[in-house]
PDB file of C-alpha atoms and ligand atoms in Angstrom:
ATOM      1  CA  MET E   1     -46.712 -15.675  -7.619  1.00 88.00           C
ATOM      2  CA  ARG E   2     -48.324 -18.280  -9.976  1.00 93.00           C
ATOM      3  CA  ILE E   3     -47.378 -21.686  -8.659  1.00 94.00           C
ATOM      4  CA  GLY E   4     -47.636 -25.210  -9.911  1.00 96.00           C
ATOM      5  CA  ILE E   5     -47.667 -28.153  -7.575  1.00 96.00           C
ATOM      6  CA  LEU E   6     -46.523 -31.538  -8.978  1.00 97.00           C
ATOM      7  CA  GLY E   7     -47.002 -34.495  -6.685  1.00 93.00           C
ATOM      8  CA  GLY E   8     -45.739 -37.919  -7.352  1.00 92.00           C
ATOM      9  CA  THR E   9     -43.918 -41.017  -5.965  1.00 92.00           C
ATOM     10  CA  PHE E  10     -40.906 -39.927  -8.125  1.00 97.00           C
ATOM     11  CA  ASN E  11     -39.590 -43.360  -7.872  1.00 97.00           C
ATOM     12  CA  PRO E  12     -37.353 -42.218  -9.550  1.00 98.00           C
ATOM     13  CA  ILE E  13     -37.961 -38.836 -11.058  1.00 98.00           C
ATOM     14  CA  HIS E  14     -37.414 -38.961 -14.879  1.00 98.00           C
ATOM     15  CA  TYR E  15     -37.537 -36.788 -18.064  1.00 98.00           C
ATOM     16  CA  GLY E  16     -41.304 -37.414 -18.465  1.00 96.00           C
ATOM     17  CA  HIS E  17     -42.010 -35.547 -15.254  1.00 97.00           C
ATOM     18  CA  LEU E  18     -39.532 -32.772 -16.183  1.00 97.00           C
ATOM     19  CA  ARG E  19     -40.539 -32.332 -19.713  1.00 97.00           C
ATOM     20  CA  SER E  20     -44.318 -32.115 -18.861  1.00 96.00           C
ATOM     21  CA  ALA E  21     -43.582 -29.721 -15.856  1.00 98.00           C
ATOM     22  CA  GLU E  22     -41.852 -27.371 -18.402  1.00 98.00           C
ATOM     23  CA  GLU E  23     -44.653 -27.421 -20.896  1.00 98.00           C
ATOM     24  CA  VAL E  24     -47.318 -26.685 -18.111  1.00 98.00           C
ATOM     25  CA  ARG E  25     -45.106 -23.903 -16.720  1.00 98.00           C
ATOM     26  CA  LYS E  26     -44.810 -22.329 -20.208  1.00 98.00           C
ATOM     27  CA  ALA E  27     -48.662 -22.711 -20.890  1.00 97.00           C
ATOM     28  CA  LEU E  28     -49.758 -21.396 -17.622  1.00 97.00           C
ATOM     29  CA  MET E  29     -46.989 -18.839 -17.203  1.00 97.00           C
ATOM     30  CA  LEU E  30     -46.076 -20.171 -13.862  1.00 97.00           C
ATOM     31  CA  ASP E  31     -43.289 -18.544 -11.748  1.00 96.00           C
ATOM     32  CA  GLU E  32     -42.386 -21.739  -9.866  1.00 95.00           C
ATOM     33  CA  ILE E  33     -43.231 -25.392  -9.866  1.00 97.00           C
ATOM     34  CA  ARG E  34     -42.933 -27.288  -6.505  1.00 96.00           C
ATOM     35  CA  PHE E  35     -42.216 -30.986  -6.757  1.00 98.00           C
ATOM     36  CA  VAL E  36     -43.722 -32.783  -3.908  1.00 95.00           C
ATOM     37  CA  PRO E  37     -42.580 -36.424  -3.440  1.00 95.00           C
ATOM     38  CA  SER E  38     -45.233 -38.457  -1.537  1.00 91.00           C
ATOM     39  CA  ALA E  39     -44.432 -40.247   1.835  1.00 87.00           C
ATOM     40  CA  LEU E  40     -46.258 -43.483   1.524  1.00 71.00           C
ATOM     41  CA  PRO E  41     -47.977 -43.887  -1.913  1.00 56.00           C
ATOM     42  CA  PRO E  42     -51.378 -45.079  -0.974  1.00 56.00           C
ATOM     43  CA  HIS E  43     -52.233 -46.737  -4.214  1.00 60.00           C
ATOM     44  CA  LYS E  44     -48.865 -48.353  -5.024  1.00 60.00           C
ATOM     45  CA  PRO E  45     -47.380 -51.729  -4.012  1.00 59.00           C
ATOM     46  CA  GLN E  46     -44.809 -50.843  -1.256  1.00 65.00           C
ATOM     47  CA  ASP E  47     -42.073 -53.104  -2.509  1.00 69.00           C
ATOM     48  CA  ASP E  48     -39.708 -51.579  -5.107  1.00 88.00           C
ATOM     49  CA  VAL E  49     -40.210 -48.182  -3.721  1.00 91.00           C
ATOM     50  CA  ALA E  50     -37.064 -46.445  -2.809  1.00 94.00           C
ATOM     51  CA  SER E  51     -36.941 -44.731   0.647  1.00 91.00           C
ATOM     52  CA  ALA E  52     -38.442 -41.247   1.110  1.00 92.00           C
ATOM     53  CA  ALA E  53     -34.934 -39.829   1.748  1.00 93.00           C
ATOM     54  CA  ASP E  54     -33.596 -41.394  -1.474  1.00 96.00           C
ATOM     55  CA  ARG E  55     -36.587 -40.194  -3.586  1.00 96.00           C
ATOM     56  CA  LEU E  56     -36.262 -36.770  -2.048  1.00 97.00           C
ATOM     57  CA  ASP E  57     -32.493 -36.661  -2.895  1.00 98.00           C
ATOM     58  CA  MET E  58     -33.137 -37.796  -6.494  1.00 98.00           C
ATOM     59  CA  VAL E  59     -35.614 -34.979  -6.864  1.00 98.00           C
ATOM     60  CA  ARG E  60     -33.338 -32.363  -5.449  1.00 98.00           C
ATOM     61  CA  ILE E  61     -30.604 -33.505  -7.671  1.00 98.00           C
ATOM     62  CA  ALA E  62     -32.681 -33.341 -10.731  1.00 98.00           C
ATOM     63  CA  LEU E  63     -34.016 -29.926 -10.151  1.00 98.00           C
ATOM     64  CA  GLU E  64     -30.594 -28.441  -9.030  1.00 96.00           C
ATOM     65  CA  GLY E  65     -29.559 -25.234 -10.958  1.00 93.00           C
ATOM     66  CA  TYR E  66     -33.108 -24.441 -12.322  1.00 95.00           C
ATOM     67  CA  PRO E  67     -34.573 -21.888 -10.092  1.00 94.00           C
ATOM     68  CA  PRO E  68     -38.285 -22.266 -11.277  1.00 96.00           C
ATOM     69  CA  TYR E  69     -38.264 -25.654  -9.977  1.00 98.00           C
ATOM     70  CA  VAL E  70     -38.390 -26.330  -6.287  1.00 96.00           C
ATOM     71  CA  CYS E  71     -38.422 -29.531  -4.161  1.00 97.00           C
ATOM     72  CA  ASP E  72     -40.892 -29.384  -1.317  1.00 95.00           C
ATOM     73  CA  PRO E  73     -40.581 -32.061   1.362  1.00 95.00           C
ATOM     74  CA  VAL E  74     -43.947 -31.215   2.856  1.00 93.00           C
ATOM     75  CA  GLU E  75     -45.410 -34.702   2.632  1.00 92.00           C
ATOM     76  CA  ILE E  76     -42.330 -36.621   3.448  1.00 93.00           C
ATOM     77  CA  GLU E  77     -41.864 -34.510   6.483  1.00 92.00           C
ATOM     78  CA  ARG E  78     -45.312 -35.055   7.471  1.00 88.00           C
ATOM     79  CA  GLY E  79     -45.071 -38.806   7.001  1.00 81.00           C
ATOM     80  CA  GLY E  80     -47.910 -41.313   6.912  1.00 77.00           C
ATOM     81  CA  SER E  81     -50.532 -41.409   4.150  1.00 72.00           C
ATOM     82  CA  SER E  82     -50.206 -38.665   1.711  1.00 72.00           C
ATOM     83  CA  TYR E  83     -53.610 -37.112   1.325  1.00 86.00           C
ATOM     84  CA  THR E  84     -53.505 -34.355  -1.406  1.00 90.00           C
ATOM     85  CA  LEU E  85     -56.112 -32.287   0.540  1.00 92.00           C
ATOM     86  CA  ASP E  86     -53.803 -32.270   3.573  1.00 90.00           C
ATOM     87  CA  THR E  87     -50.936 -31.238   1.484  1.00 90.00           C
ATOM     88  CA  LEU E  88     -52.782 -28.377  -0.175  1.00 90.00           C
ATOM     89  CA  ASN E  89     -54.108 -27.134   3.279  1.00 88.00           C
ATOM     90  CA  GLU E  90     -50.625 -27.128   4.578  1.00 88.00           C
ATOM     91  CA  LEU E  91     -49.135 -25.334   1.486  1.00 87.00           C
ATOM     92  CA  THR E  92     -51.942 -22.616   1.548  1.00 81.00           C
ATOM     93  CA  SER E  93     -51.465 -22.111   5.439  1.00 78.00           C
ATOM     94  CA  LYS E  94     -47.910 -21.224   4.569  1.00 74.00           C
ATOM     95  CA  LYS E  95     -49.454 -18.217   2.793  1.00 63.00           C
ATOM     96  CA  LEU E  96     -49.330 -19.628  -0.599  1.00 66.00           C
ATOM     97  CA  ASP E  97     -52.160 -18.040  -2.684  1.00 70.00           C
ATOM     98  CA  ASN E  98     -54.321 -20.855  -3.818  1.00 69.00           C
ATOM     99  CA  ASP E  99     -56.107 -18.636  -6.336  1.00 74.00           C
ATOM    100  CA  HIS E 100     -52.993 -18.673  -8.177  1.00 88.00           C
ATOM    101  CA  MET E 101     -51.982 -22.312  -7.407  1.00 92.00           C
ATOM    102  CA  PHE E 102     -52.397 -25.126  -9.927  1.00 95.00           C
ATOM    103  CA  PHE E 103     -52.247 -28.711  -8.952  1.00 96.00           C
ATOM    104  CA  ILE E 104     -50.559 -30.483 -11.980  1.00 97.00           C
ATOM    105  CA  ILE E 105     -51.761 -33.947 -12.800  1.00 96.00           C
ATOM    106  CA  GLY E 106     -51.751 -36.485 -15.656  1.00 95.00           C
ATOM    107  CA  ALA E 107     -55.081 -37.162 -17.104  1.00 95.00           C
ATOM    108  CA  ASP E 108     -54.774 -40.912 -16.315  1.00 93.00           C
ATOM    109  CA  ALA E 109     -54.320 -40.001 -12.548  1.00 93.00           C
ATOM    110  CA  PHE E 110     -57.094 -37.377 -12.566  1.00 95.00           C
ATOM    111  CA  LEU E 111     -59.421 -40.045 -13.767  1.00 96.00           C
ATOM    112  CA  GLU E 112     -59.132 -41.743 -10.328  1.00 95.00           C
ATOM    113  CA  LEU E 113     -60.047 -38.462  -8.491  1.00 95.00           C
ATOM    114  CA  GLY E 114     -63.237 -40.024  -7.307  1.00 95.00           C
ATOM    115  CA  THR E 115     -61.320 -42.564  -5.246  1.00 95.00           C
ATOM    116  CA  TRP E 116     -59.290 -39.800  -3.424  1.00 93.00           C
ATOM    117  CA  TYR E 117     -59.841 -38.584   0.266  1.00 93.00           C
ATOM    118  CA  LYS E 118     -62.635 -35.911   0.025  1.00 95.00           C
ATOM    119  CA  PRO E 119     -62.373 -35.217  -3.673  1.00 96.00           C
ATOM    120  CA  LYS E 120     -64.943 -32.511  -3.695  1.00 95.00           C
ATOM    121  CA  ASP E 121     -62.977 -30.530  -1.197  1.00 94.00           C
ATOM    122  CA  VAL E 122     -59.813 -30.993  -3.264  1.00 94.00           C
ATOM    123  CA  LEU E 123     -61.627 -29.597  -6.363  1.00 93.00           C
ATOM    124  CA  HIS E 124     -62.629 -26.627  -4.182  1.00 91.00           C
ATOM    125  CA  ALA E 125     -59.178 -26.053  -2.708  1.00 90.00           C
ATOM    126  CA  VAL E 126     -57.070 -25.366  -5.767  1.00 91.00           C
ATOM    127  CA  ASN E 127     -57.081 -24.948  -9.500  1.00 94.00           C
ATOM    128  CA  PHE E 128     -56.094 -27.992 -11.517  1.00 96.00           C
ATOM    129  CA  ALA E 129     -53.843 -28.309 -14.737  1.00 97.00           C
ATOM    130  CA  VAL E 130     -54.491 -31.651 -16.187  1.00 97.00           C
ATOM    131  CA  THR E 131     -52.002 -32.904 -18.714  1.00 97.00           C
ATOM    132  CA  LEU E 132     -53.056 -34.707 -21.813  1.00 96.00           C
ATOM    133  CA  ARG E 133     -50.791 -36.939 -23.956  1.00 94.00           C
ATOM    134  CA  GLY E 134     -51.148 -39.243 -26.747  1.00 91.00           C
ATOM    135  CA  ASN E 135     -54.779 -40.749 -27.102  1.00 90.00           C
ATOM    136  CA  GLN E 136     -55.826 -38.571 -24.090  1.00 92.00           C
ATOM    137  CA  LYS E 137     -56.364 -35.799 -26.462  1.00 91.00           C
ATOM    138  CA  THR E 138     -59.324 -37.295 -28.031  1.00 91.00           C
ATOM    139  CA  SER E 139     -62.888 -36.041 -27.406  1.00 89.00           C
ATOM    140  CA  GLU E 140     -63.842 -39.404 -25.965  1.00 91.00           C
ATOM    141  CA  TYR E 141     -61.260 -39.341 -23.359  1.00 92.00           C
ATOM    142  CA  PHE E 142     -62.006 -35.760 -22.554  1.00 90.00           C
ATOM    143  CA  GLN E 143     -65.793 -36.673 -22.123  1.00 91.00           C
ATOM    144  CA  ALA E 144     -64.640 -39.301 -19.358  1.00 93.00           C
ATOM    145  CA  LEU E 145     -62.728 -36.591 -17.595  1.00 94.00           C
ATOM    146  CA  LEU E 146     -65.793 -34.380 -17.556  1.00 92.00           C
ATOM    147  CA  ARG E 147     -67.922 -37.215 -16.201  1.00 94.00           C
ATOM    148  CA  VAL E 148     -65.499 -37.635 -13.356  1.00 95.00           C
ATOM    149  CA  ILE E 149     -65.627 -33.929 -12.600  1.00 94.00           C
ATOM    150  CA  GLN E 150     -69.323 -33.713 -12.714  1.00 93.00           C
ATOM    151  CA  GLU E 151     -69.996 -36.737 -10.578  1.00 96.00           C
ATOM    152  CA  ILE E 152     -67.854 -35.082  -7.862  1.00 96.00           C
ATOM    153  CA  GLU E 153     -69.099 -31.553  -8.341  1.00 94.00           C
ATOM    154  CA  PRO E 154     -71.877 -30.880 -10.825  1.00 93.00           C
ATOM    155  CA  ARG E 155     -71.376 -27.110 -10.640  1.00 92.00           C
ATOM    156  CA  TYR E 156     -68.222 -27.459 -12.757  1.00 90.00           C
ATOM    157  CA  CYS E 157     -68.982 -26.479 -16.306  1.00 86.00           C
ATOM    158  CA  MET E 158     -66.891 -26.110 -19.408  1.00 83.00           C
ATOM    159  CA  VAL E 159     -65.848 -22.593 -20.520  1.00 83.00           C
ATOM    160  CA  GLU E 160     -63.988 -23.694 -23.585  1.00 81.00           C
ATOM    161  CA  PRO E 161     -64.418 -27.306 -24.929  1.00 78.00           C
ATOM    162  CA  MET E 162     -61.248 -29.412 -24.132  1.00 80.00           C
ATOM    163  CA  LYS E 163     -59.447 -26.449 -22.659  1.00 89.00           C
ATOM    164  CA  GLU E 164     -61.092 -25.060 -19.408  1.00 85.00           C
ATOM    165  CA  ALA E 165     -63.759 -25.979 -16.937  1.00 86.00           C
ATOM    166  CA  GLU E 166     -64.915 -23.476 -14.241  1.00 85.00           C
ATOM    167  CA  LEU E 167     -66.623 -23.861 -10.986  1.00 84.00           C
ATOM    168  CA  ILE E 168     -69.710 -21.696 -10.945  1.00 78.00           C
ATOM    169  CA  ASP E 169     -69.692 -18.703  -8.472  1.00 73.00           C
ATOM    170  CA  GLN E 170     -66.144 -19.551  -7.353  1.00 78.00           C
ATOM    171  CA  LYS E 171     -62.733 -18.657  -8.788  1.00 82.00           C
ATOM    172  CA  ARG E 172     -61.647 -22.312  -9.273  1.00 91.00           C
ATOM    173  CA  VAL E 173     -60.655 -23.608 -12.869  1.00 94.00           C
ATOM    174  CA  ILE E 174     -59.390 -26.752 -14.238  1.00 96.00           C
ATOM    175  CA  LYS E 175     -57.258 -26.235 -17.345  1.00 95.00           C
ATOM    176  CA  PHE E 176     -56.581 -29.013 -19.722  1.00 95.00           C
ATOM    177  CA  ILE E 177     -53.181 -28.922 -21.266  1.00 96.00           C
ATOM    178  CA  PRO E 178     -51.988 -30.958 -24.371  1.00 96.00           C
ATOM    179  CA  ILE E 179     -48.301 -31.966 -23.877  1.00 97.00           C
ATOM    180  CA  THR E 180     -45.694 -33.861 -25.968  1.00 96.00           C
ATOM    181  CA  GLU E 181     -45.831 -37.694 -25.298  1.00 94.00           C
ATOM    182  CA  VAL E 182     -42.600 -38.525 -23.593  1.00 95.00           C
ATOM    183  CA  ASP E 183     -42.857 -42.413 -23.260  1.00 94.00           C
ATOM    184  CA  ILE E 184     -41.046 -42.753 -19.971  1.00 96.00           C
ATOM    185  CA  SER E 185     -42.230 -44.053 -16.722  1.00 96.00           C
ATOM    186  CA  ALA E 186     -40.636 -44.944 -13.443  1.00 97.00           C
ATOM    187  CA  THR E 187     -41.972 -48.441 -13.814  1.00 96.00           C
ATOM    188  CA  ARG E 188     -39.993 -48.804 -17.083  1.00 97.00           C
ATOM    189  CA  ILE E 189     -36.738 -47.423 -15.498  1.00 98.00           C
ATOM    190  CA  ARG E 190     -36.945 -49.984 -12.678  1.00 97.00           C
ATOM    191  CA  GLN E 191     -37.633 -52.782 -15.124  1.00 96.00           C
ATOM    192  CA  CYS E 192     -34.565 -51.660 -17.386  1.00 96.00           C
ATOM    193  CA  ILE E 193     -32.507 -51.842 -14.046  1.00 95.00           C
ATOM    194  CA  LYS E 194     -33.915 -55.404 -13.275  1.00 94.00           C
ATOM    195  CA  ASP E 195     -33.058 -56.456 -16.792  1.00 95.00           C
ATOM    196  CA  SER E 196     -29.612 -54.860 -16.521  1.00 93.00           C
ATOM    197  CA  SER E 197     -30.371 -52.720 -19.603  1.00 93.00           C
ATOM    198  CA  SER E 198     -29.308 -49.099 -19.892  1.00 93.00           C
ATOM    199  CA  ILE E 199     -31.296 -46.239 -18.299  1.00 95.00           C
ATOM    200  CA  GLU E 200     -29.228 -43.749 -19.941  1.00 94.00           C
ATOM    201  CA  HIS E 201     -31.192 -40.567 -21.205  1.00 95.00           C
ATOM    202  CA  LEU E 202     -34.428 -41.622 -19.492  1.00 98.00           C
ATOM    203  CA  LEU E 203     -33.514 -39.437 -16.508  1.00 98.00           C
ATOM    204  CA  PRO E 204     -30.818 -36.864 -15.597  1.00 98.00           C
ATOM    205  CA  ARG E 205     -27.350 -38.258 -15.529  1.00 97.00           C
ATOM    206  CA  GLU E 206     -26.687 -37.083 -11.988  1.00 97.00           C
ATOM    207  CA  VAL E 207     -29.882 -38.974 -10.843  1.00 98.00           C
ATOM    208  CA  GLU E 208     -28.626 -42.147 -12.688  1.00 97.00           C
ATOM    209  CA  LEU E 209     -25.311 -41.949 -10.904  1.00 97.00           C
ATOM    210  CA  PHE E 210     -27.140 -41.537  -7.520  1.00 97.00           C
ATOM    211  CA  ILE E 211     -29.087 -44.740  -8.366  1.00 97.00           C
ATOM    212  CA  ILE E 212     -25.874 -46.490  -9.268  1.00 96.00           C
ATOM    213  CA  ARG E 213     -24.058 -45.377  -6.199  1.00 96.00           C
ATOM    214  CA  ARG E 214     -26.779 -46.225  -3.818  1.00 95.00           C
ATOM    215  CA  ARG E 215     -27.608 -49.540  -5.699  1.00 95.00           C
ATOM    216  CA  LEU E 216     -31.308 -48.568  -5.724  1.00 95.00           C
ATOM    217  CA  TYR E 217     -33.892 -50.984  -7.338  1.00 95.00           C
ATOM    218  CA  GLY E 218     -31.411 -53.857  -7.232  1.00 91.00           C
ATOM    219  CA  HIS E 219     -28.703 -51.940  -9.596  1.00 91.00           C
ATOM    220  CA  SER E 220     -25.403 -53.864  -9.546  1.00 88.00           C
ATOM    221  CA  GLY E 221     -23.551 -50.624  -8.915  1.00 88.00           C
ATOM    222  CA  ASN E 222     -21.500 -50.940 -12.156  1.00 85.00           C
ATOM    223  CA  LEU E 223     -21.288 -48.077 -14.320  1.00 78.00           C
ATOM    224  CA  SER E 224     -22.792 -48.771 -17.802  1.00 65.00           C
TER     225      SER E 224
HETATM  226  P1  ATP O 301     -44.769 -45.342 -12.051  1.00 56.44           P
HETATM  227  O1  ATP O 301     -44.333 -45.785 -13.196  1.00 56.44           O
HETATM  228  O2  ATP O 301     -44.031 -45.872 -10.790  1.00 56.44           O
HETATM  229  O3  ATP O 301     -46.406 -45.642 -11.697  1.00 56.44           O
HETATM  230  P2  ATP O 301     -44.685 -42.677 -12.876  1.00 56.44           P
HETATM  231  O4  ATP O 301     -43.582 -42.560 -13.841  1.00 56.44           O
HETATM  232  O5  ATP O 301     -46.214 -42.626 -13.611  1.00 56.44           O
HETATM  233  O6  ATP O 301     -44.433 -43.711 -11.927  1.00 56.44           O
HETATM  234  P3  ATP O 301     -45.352 -40.805 -10.700  1.00 56.44           P
HETATM  235  O7  ATP O 301     -44.419 -40.364  -9.753  1.00 56.44           O
HETATM  236  O8  ATP O 301     -46.513 -41.841 -10.257  1.00 56.44           O
HETATM  237  O9  ATP O 301     -44.476 -41.373 -11.973  1.00 56.44           O
HETATM  238  O10 ATP O 301     -46.240 -39.639 -11.416  1.00 56.44           O
HETATM  239  C1  ATP O 301     -46.365 -38.283 -10.976  1.00 56.44           C
HETATM  240  C2  ATP O 301     -47.089 -37.456 -11.999  1.00 56.44           C
HETATM  241  O11 ATP O 301     -46.320 -37.246 -13.233  1.00 56.44           O
HETATM  242  C3  ATP O 301     -48.416 -38.092 -12.287  1.00 56.44           C
HETATM  243  O12 ATP O 301     -49.380 -36.911 -12.317  1.00 56.44           O
HETATM  244  C4  ATP O 301     -48.266 -38.737 -13.740  1.00 56.44           C
HETATM  245  O13 ATP O 301     -49.461 -38.678 -14.454  1.00 56.44           O
HETATM  246  C5  ATP O 301     -47.110 -37.752 -14.188  1.00 56.44           C
HETATM  247  N1  ATP O 301     -46.298 -38.426 -15.276  1.00 56.44           N
HETATM  248  C6  ATP O 301     -45.543 -39.516 -14.987  1.00 56.44           C
HETATM  249  N2  ATP O 301     -44.948 -39.939 -16.166  1.00 56.44           N
HETATM  250  C7  ATP O 301     -45.234 -38.896 -17.115  1.00 56.44           C
HETATM  251  C8  ATP O 301     -44.764 -38.781 -18.504  1.00 56.44           C
HETATM  252  N3  ATP O 301     -44.016 -39.638 -19.019  1.00 56.44           N
HETATM  253  N4  ATP O 301     -45.150 -37.586 -19.108  1.00 56.44           N
HETATM  254  C9  ATP O 301     -46.121 -36.684 -18.410  1.00 56.44           C
HETATM  255  N5  ATP O 301     -46.551 -36.955 -17.183  1.00 56.44           N
HETATM  256  C10 ATP O 301     -46.030 -37.929 -16.535  1.00 56.44           C
END
């Protein structure tokens, strides 16, 4: 099994997440993508974050009826701070094969890797699929990504420029995957709700109905 792991706050999940997951799935011929909502996002302000249970429900609703996508509550069930390394160790202890496992992450988030808990161990634990969109597809941006990698683990070297880096003597790879720019973020959706403007077509309709029903992010509860 070739598996992708897509972590995130999913506050809420939206078409940007779903479309990028699909493009990575195709590019890497993955059998499955596990969406892993974080328990307490360590780098985000805590207000305006829907409860773990609501975020989990929204992910489940969004993935329903599409077998390659699975919702994995591993971080939420563990609770507390969500360290990626703990999650990866837990997933591999469940006998998932980490040689065929890719941690999917946007290039902007990957640039912050040096600030994570034990980043070198993370780079050793699993393969990465780093998505590039818009101006992230330039060689300048790519050089910045490479600097981040080599500061953490100098034994990573490029196999194919702008496509793949490989850890010398080990099986780990980092794949760089250009994806279509989908200009949607959870921040934008929450802002639309605050401004009482429509969030239609930014996320699956069933998730939108859930937000309305539960009056999340200050939604009035009225159908638009
Ligand atoms: P927020 O706006 O609250 O910061 P977000 O929309 O960026 O949230 P996250 O849950 O923080 O969503 O993101 C999880 C992962 O999905 C990250 O790796 C992020 O880079 C990626 N991602 C988020 N939005 C998009 C998008 N529109 N296209 C591609 N990838 C995305």
